[in-house]
Amino acid sequence: DPSDVDTVVLTHLHTDHVGWAVVGGEQPRPFFPNAAYLLQQTEVEAIDRINPPLRSRVIEPLRETDQLRLLDGDTPLRAGERAVATPGHTPGHQSVLVASGPELVVVTGDLLVHAIQLLHPELAYAHEMDPEQARASREQVLRSRAAGTFHLATPHLTEPFVPPRLTRRARPRL
């Protein structure tokens, strides 16, 4: 039941990542009526460069219902969960880190769009607004794997949940 959802983290303002955030066409309304929608402030500030129609289709309906929560960088969410600013793909791109004991799951959004970036985070993606910043964000998140068991929840890799395994050279492989 959509009313059971209390938090939605929007990684960034691209149509393939805001999906069902707001529905209803001419009379837009949040799909999850009781959820806080979390988005980085810098992403909203850059909306006219990212996707101007999403202002009226997503941002305004969420503001009208007081469900939009703007974050300023890395933000704790609940025990073991935090939103992490991972700019580059878009100015306010964010990822979500969920820690449970020695395990860490990273919901990457478009931080990683091809498996080769696990080995070579310096490789840019054609649609990154700031490739250098995206590289730095990828390197920052991939360094987190030293903490223990590391899982990636990625929307665009062949497998949506990718556990990087270490080879003899301590490099992640699929």
mmCIF file of C-alpha atoms in Angstrom:
data_model
loop_
_atom_site.group_PDB
_atom_site.id
_atom_site.type_symbol
_atom_site.label_atom_id
_atom_site.label_comp_id
_atom_site.label_asym_id
_atom_site.label_seq_id
_atom_site.Cartn_x
_atom_site.Cartn_y
_atom_site.Cartn_z
ATOM 1 C CA ASP A 1 0.000 0.000 0.000
ATOM 2 C CA PRO A 2 1.593 3.338 -1.041
ATOM 3 C CA SER A 3 0.376 4.961 2.170
ATOM 4 C CA ASP A 4 2.719 2.679 4.162
ATOM 5 C CA VAL A 5 5.833 4.288 2.644
ATOM 6 C CA ASP A 6 7.255 7.073 4.827
ATOM 7 C CA THR A 7 10.448 8.063 2.965
ATOM 8 C CA VAL A 8 11.423 8.309 -0.703
ATOM 9 C CA VAL A 9 14.968 9.288 -1.646
ATOM 10 C CA LEU A 10 15.207 10.777 -5.130
ATOM 11 C CA THR A 11 18.790 10.290 -6.303
ATOM 12 C CA HIS A 12 18.464 13.015 -8.935
ATOM 13 C CA LEU A 13 16.022 14.756 -11.251
ATOM 14 C CA HIS A 14 16.076 12.616 -14.373
ATOM 15 C CA THR A 15 12.791 11.134 -15.546
ATOM 16 C CA ASP A 16 14.005 7.545 -15.195
ATOM 17 C CA HIS A 17 14.728 8.207 -11.505
ATOM 18 C CA VAL A 18 11.668 10.161 -10.410
ATOM 19 C CA GLY A 19 9.269 7.611 -11.928
ATOM 20 C CA TRP A 20 6.191 7.320 -9.763
ATOM 21 C CA ALA A 21 7.101 10.107 -7.356
ATOM 22 C CA VAL A 22 4.168 12.161 -8.642
ATOM 23 C CA VAL A 23 1.196 10.778 -10.595
ATOM 24 C CA GLY A 24 -2.115 12.118 -11.836
ATOM 25 C CA GLY A 25 -1.281 13.988 -15.039
ATOM 26 C CA GLU A 26 -3.284 17.237 -15.047
ATOM 27 C CA GLN A 27 -3.953 16.948 -11.303
ATOM 28 C CA PRO A 28 -0.556 15.832 -10.004
ATOM 29 C CA ARG A 29 -0.263 14.284 -6.565
ATOM 30 C CA PRO A 30 2.474 12.345 -4.763
ATOM 31 C CA PHE A 31 2.113 8.610 -5.314
ATOM 32 C CA PHE A 32 3.177 7.979 -1.714
ATOM 33 C CA PRO A 33 0.806 10.251 0.224
ATOM 34 C CA ASN A 34 2.538 9.916 3.607
ATOM 35 C CA ALA A 35 6.160 9.965 2.483
ATOM 36 C CA ALA A 36 8.801 12.623 2.841
ATOM 37 C CA TYR A 37 10.610 12.968 -0.497
ATOM 38 C CA LEU A 38 14.322 13.672 0.033
ATOM 39 C CA LEU A 39 16.323 15.616 -2.530
ATOM 40 C CA GLN A 40 19.515 17.640 -2.376
ATOM 41 C CA GLN A 41 19.018 21.421 -2.328
ATOM 42 C CA THR A 42 21.653 21.796 -5.066
ATOM 43 C CA GLU A 43 19.623 19.500 -7.336
ATOM 44 C CA VAL A 44 16.542 21.699 -7.039
ATOM 45 C CA GLU A 45 18.646 24.815 -7.614
ATOM 46 C CA ALA A 46 19.959 23.280 -10.864
ATOM 47 C CA ILE A 47 16.604 22.039 -12.166
ATOM 48 C CA ASP A 48 16.514 24.506 -15.054
ATOM 49 C CA ARG A 49 19.777 23.004 -16.369
ATOM 50 C CA ILE A 50 18.759 19.412 -15.635
ATOM 51 C CA ASN A 51 15.121 19.077 -16.697
ATOM 52 C CA PRO A 52 12.938 22.233 -16.480
ATOM 53 C CA PRO A 53 9.554 20.441 -16.922
ATOM 54 C CA LEU A 54 10.152 18.513 -13.696
ATOM 55 C CA ARG A 55 9.707 21.743 -11.737
ATOM 56 C CA SER A 56 5.950 21.718 -12.418
ATOM 57 C CA ARG A 57 5.594 17.932 -12.702
ATOM 58 C CA VAL A 58 7.494 16.871 -9.567
ATOM 59 C CA ILE A 59 8.888 19.685 -7.409
ATOM 60 C CA GLU A 60 5.809 21.923 -7.187
ATOM 61 C CA PRO A 61 3.350 19.087 -6.355
ATOM 62 C CA LEU A 62 5.691 17.879 -3.602
ATOM 63 C CA ARG A 63 6.031 21.401 -2.216
ATOM 64 C CA GLU A 64 2.263 21.979 -2.325
ATOM 65 C CA THR A 65 1.700 18.913 -0.142
ATOM 66 C CA ASP A 66 4.665 19.824 2.110
ATOM 67 C CA GLN A 67 6.329 16.486 1.330
ATOM 68 C CA LEU A 68 9.579 17.778 -0.181
ATOM 69 C CA ARG A 69 12.554 17.736 2.203
ATOM 70 C CA LEU A 70 15.691 19.406 0.916
ATOM 71 C CA LEU A 71 19.031 18.099 2.139
ATOM 72 C CA ASP A 72 22.340 19.931 2.316
ATOM 73 C CA GLY A 73 25.036 17.350 1.646
ATOM 74 C CA ASP A 74 25.551 14.140 3.602
ATOM 75 C CA THR A 75 22.592 13.572 5.903
ATOM 76 C CA PRO A 76 21.809 10.818 8.428
ATOM 77 C CA LEU A 77 18.382 9.303 7.756
ATOM 78 C CA ARG A 78 17.783 6.576 10.366
ATOM 79 C CA ALA A 79 20.009 4.197 12.262
ATOM 80 C CA GLY A 80 22.554 2.861 9.785
ATOM 81 C CA GLU A 81 21.198 4.875 6.842
ATOM 82 C CA ARG A 82 22.424 8.089 5.306
ATOM 83 C CA ALA A 83 22.086 10.110 2.159
ATOM 84 C CA VAL A 84 25.468 10.960 0.670
ATOM 85 C CA ALA A 85 26.054 13.756 -1.805
ATOM 86 C CA THR A 86 27.590 12.226 -4.941
ATOM 87 C CA PRO A 87 27.551 15.131 -7.409
ATOM 88 C CA GLY A 88 28.774 14.961 -10.968
ATOM 89 C CA HIS A 89 26.117 13.165 -12.961
ATOM 90 C CA THR A 90 23.963 16.100 -11.871
ATOM 91 C CA PRO A 91 24.900 18.885 -9.422
ATOM 92 C CA GLY A 92 22.822 17.475 -6.569
ATOM 93 C CA HIS A 93 23.042 13.755 -7.278
ATOM 94 C CA GLN A 94 22.898 11.670 -4.106
ATOM 95 C CA SER A 95 23.326 8.045 -3.151
ATOM 96 C CA VAL A 96 22.081 6.140 -0.113
ATOM 97 C CA LEU A 97 24.318 4.107 2.188
ATOM 98 C CA VAL A 98 22.733 1.462 4.397
ATOM 99 C CA ALA A 99 24.988 -0.199 6.965
ATOM 100 C CA SER A 100 24.116 -3.323 8.919
ATOM 101 C CA GLY A 101 26.973 -4.722 10.965
ATOM 102 C CA PRO A 102 29.917 -5.340 8.618
ATOM 103 C CA GLU A 103 27.713 -5.071 5.511
ATOM 104 C CA LEU A 104 27.170 -1.943 3.472
ATOM 105 C CA VAL A 105 24.636 -1.468 0.675
ATOM 106 C CA VAL A 106 24.999 1.548 -1.588
ATOM 107 C CA VAL A 107 22.031 2.634 -3.689
ATOM 108 C CA THR A 108 23.961 4.419 -6.412
ATOM 109 C CA GLY A 109 21.467 6.186 -8.643
ATOM 110 C CA ASP A 110 23.515 7.122 -11.724
ATOM 111 C CA LEU A 111 26.830 7.269 -9.893
ATOM 112 C CA LEU A 112 27.765 4.035 -11.693
ATOM 113 C CA VAL A 113 26.248 3.409 -15.107
ATOM 114 C CA HIS A 114 28.612 0.796 -16.511
ATOM 115 C CA ALA A 115 30.408 -2.121 -14.873
ATOM 116 C CA ILE A 116 33.778 -0.904 -16.165
ATOM 117 C CA GLN A 117 33.493 2.030 -13.752
ATOM 118 C CA LEU A 118 33.964 -0.425 -10.870
ATOM 119 C CA LEU A 119 37.504 -0.999 -12.141
ATOM 120 C CA HIS A 120 38.045 2.423 -13.654
ATOM 121 C CA PRO A 121 36.007 5.076 -11.821
ATOM 122 C CA GLU A 122 37.822 7.725 -13.843
ATOM 123 C CA LEU A 123 35.913 6.704 -16.991
ATOM 124 C CA ALA A 124 33.242 9.281 -17.692
ATOM 125 C CA TYR A 125 29.706 8.729 -18.889
ATOM 126 C CA ALA A 126 28.418 10.878 -21.769
ATOM 127 C CA HIS A 127 25.574 12.372 -19.718
ATOM 128 C CA GLU A 128 27.575 13.517 -16.696
ATOM 129 C CA MET A 129 27.214 17.246 -16.172
ATOM 130 C CA ASP A 130 30.596 17.426 -14.399
ATOM 131 C CA PRO A 131 32.730 14.364 -15.237
ATOM 132 C CA GLU A 132 35.555 15.301 -12.859
ATOM 133 C CA GLN A 133 33.164 15.684 -9.945
ATOM 134 C CA ALA A 134 31.470 12.394 -10.902
ATOM 135 C CA ARG A 135 34.845 10.631 -10.887
ATOM 136 C CA ALA A 136 35.614 11.984 -7.412
ATOM 137 C CA SER A 137 32.188 10.855 -6.175
ATOM 138 C CA ARG A 138 32.678 7.345 -7.613
ATOM 139 C CA GLU A 139 36.102 7.047 -6.015
ATOM 140 C CA GLN A 140 34.729 8.220 -2.663
ATOM 141 C CA VAL A 141 31.933 5.638 -2.657
ATOM 142 C CA LEU A 142 34.097 2.796 -3.960
ATOM 143 C CA ARG A 143 36.579 3.438 -1.114
ATOM 144 C CA SER A 144 33.729 2.511 1.255
ATOM 145 C CA ARG A 145 34.172 -1.129 0.267
ATOM 146 C CA ALA A 146 37.123 -1.374 2.644
ATOM 147 C CA ALA A 147 34.626 -1.355 5.526
ATOM 148 C CA GLY A 148 33.553 -4.999 5.033
ATOM 149 C CA THR A 149 31.020 -6.698 2.781
ATOM 150 C CA PHE A 150 30.009 -4.194 0.126
ATOM 151 C CA HIS A 151 26.921 -4.426 -2.113
ATOM 152 C CA LEU A 152 25.880 -2.048 -4.861
ATOM 153 C CA ALA A 153 22.235 -1.478 -5.764
ATOM 154 C CA THR A 154 22.556 -0.018 -9.242
ATOM 155 C CA PRO A 155 19.731 0.815 -11.646
ATOM 156 C CA HIS A 156 21.724 0.605 -14.876
ATOM 157 C CA LEU A 157 24.209 -2.251 -14.544
ATOM 158 C CA THR A 158 23.327 -5.656 -15.978
ATOM 159 C CA GLU A 159 22.499 -6.973 -12.522
ATOM 160 C CA PRO A 160 20.724 -4.453 -10.281
ATOM 161 C CA PHE A 161 22.448 -5.713 -7.113
ATOM 162 C CA VAL A 162 26.169 -6.183 -7.685
ATOM 163 C CA PRO A 163 28.495 -7.497 -4.961
ATOM 164 C CA PRO A 164 32.008 -6.472 -6.049
ATOM 165 C CA ARG A 165 34.391 -9.384 -5.452
ATOM 166 C CA LEU A 166 38.087 -8.919 -4.969
ATOM 167 C CA THR A 167 40.638 -10.568 -7.226
ATOM 168 C CA ARG A 168 44.215 -11.328 -6.190
ATOM 169 C CA ARG A 169 45.068 -7.766 -7.080
ATOM 170 C CA ALA A 170 42.332 -6.482 -4.757
ATOM 171 C CA ARG A 171 40.338 -5.047 -7.619
ATOM 172 C CA PRO A 172 36.579 -5.352 -7.828
ATOM 173 C CA ARG A 173 35.313 -7.642 -10.576
ATOM 174 C CA LEU A 174 31.903 -8.865 -11.643
#
